[in-house]
DNA sequence: TATGAATGAGCTTTCATTCAT
DNA sequence: AATGAATGAAAGCTCATTCAT
């Protein structure tokens, strides 16, 4: 009963395949036939769903950005609104840090950087989806901690921003813009440091 | 006395043209004919000098890296081995910061990042030429300042690294990986801050 | 009572849309999707009614030929079988001449000429429907004029043929094979001349 | 010693092949690969010489028009400036009429008509080269006949125009716009009639 | 050495046509 | 009967690269 056709299925399959192929080969070297093959559809089907290669690229990155954003938000959601903030924040920091360094996030950043010339708006757009929403959600959670008395009075937006900066800054630097894969222990260490600093300063 | 036909001249013209075209269009969009035109030679001449487009790309980036490196070293050379270290270091910092943000340096970084997939070794190579030598030379000068008593005892290599990190980190972040052009005042401010921090800490 | 879904309606809508699109774009440049859109149906519906694009083309031209033929016959029918032949023939000549120069007739001829290579039989077929029937009907009417004594004795078929030649020949030449739109006055003048010649010769 | 390369050779070969293929298949159905094959070159060579298919089409028709024009002029050149005008004109008329009905001339007209929609300027351009020059040259010769006393005083331009009209008009009509091939005898008859009419009227 | 000319390979895109519902 | 979705096939065009002079 599992129809393997279905317009939505194919669209999603194409988006996934496109992101994978683009991530592996880059925008120019990736060819549409390869994407179609990877998606298990014919080439014109790709063009039935997306006007051209450019549009497909943007859509694939947007979809990936959504997935990354969702994962990030899930990590934030796991910060308990009560209970020990150190544990919560550390756990969230580790989850975020790992997500930051996984294949998808790295590919998303790499592709965005590499195509800055051709798709200048991507940097902003992707950032808005991934980082913007994340900062907002994090600020929300922090606000509850403040209200609950676990965090001392502060501007949650500012603290959220700093928290994220403490995470991503070192990760980007150490991984050389996502070029090098970091060992899990190092990722956790960065996360722990970030959480520790925030807790010390604001708890 | 400048023969305009000399082999060396042509080679250099091709390298310059290649870098310019690559910088403007990116590796894939740039085509060899355009480079040949910009260099004022015929297309096969390009291939007489460079095996293929990849080789040309690497050579063009290497040449640009050399030029950037030379400029950077010149800035370092202007640090007086004696005299007021604050003035010296501030001047050097400004010179370096400006060089960091000029067209050539930005293009060099942009191209390197964008082609990480296809030319993975470029990041290391370019970095070695531009940043590595620079750090070395800077450490050398700092050592003389230490020896001369203008700087307190320290490991010059470490201080040099930190000095450069204080320069490039903020510049990269503020310019969004070289995407946005920074106003001169902001560049100088970053440079001044970096110098100030170093001087305060180590003078 | 005009159901807008009826099979016949759709078939006719498709034929009309097809002719319009073919007329505008030519056979090759016209695409079936565009025709379907113009007809307000889905593409497969077009294929439910017509085997393929070729068949559709032939059918669309045949339908247009029928319409042109009907209009031509109507013009001929208005020749009074009695009364002043000069007035009758002049009026009929003008009506025919105008019809000859309208969008539909011109498009029909243009398409037929342009696709002589791919659809060689069209020239004959279309001609039979438009010109053949017309000549016949005209000959019939002329015969009645002869019988009624308004025209002197002659072979009505020959006179009909000459009448039409006197109309279409100059119109084709002046309009450069239907390329240029003629002013109404010029069309009328050609018609008047044709009628005058016939009347002078045979009345 | 017969190099089969040579830029000019190839260009001409491409033009010839293009005209042949276009003549056989029409503009849309003809594909560039086929033309390249027929010319014995690779596809990109076609594009090295002509920007795109449109340009190639125009160039091929222009070249054919030149050839047709040259042949026509040659026929006119054979009108003796003295001697019996009836013989001269009849001979020229036959030569022109035959040329008018040969493959190349017919294909040139057919292609021009068929692509009026896409290349509206071709009709005028081709006509200027083939008919315009011809009428001029013919008028020149007729003028000499007038001066020599073989033709009575008249406007040579007018007579030339009428002469050509008497040739091409019937030929176009009888061959159904070049669709049907006429027997040689019929062609000659048309030519003879045209010459006879001119001679009777103006000799 | 430098070049005008040529080419093999490949890519994006389009379109007539057909399934499956 | 009508349609949303999918596809096979092909075409125009570009480009890195190489002959042959």
CSV table of C-alpha atoms (C1' of nucleotides) in Angstrom, one decimal, chain B residues 42 44-45 48-49, chain E residues 2-6:
chain,number,residue,atom,x,y,z
B,42,UNK,CA,45.8,33.5,-27.7
B,44,UNK,CA,46.8,28.1,-26.9
B,45,UNK,CA,49.4,30.3,-25.4
B,48,UNK,CA,51.6,26.5,-23.5
B,49,UNK,CA,52.3,27.9,-20.1
E,2,DA,C1',52.4,31.9,-30.6
E,3,DT,C1',48.2,31.2,-32.8
E,4,DG,C1',43.8,30.4,-35.9
E,5,DA,C1',41.0,26.8,-36.3
E,6,DA,C1',38.9,22.6,-35.0
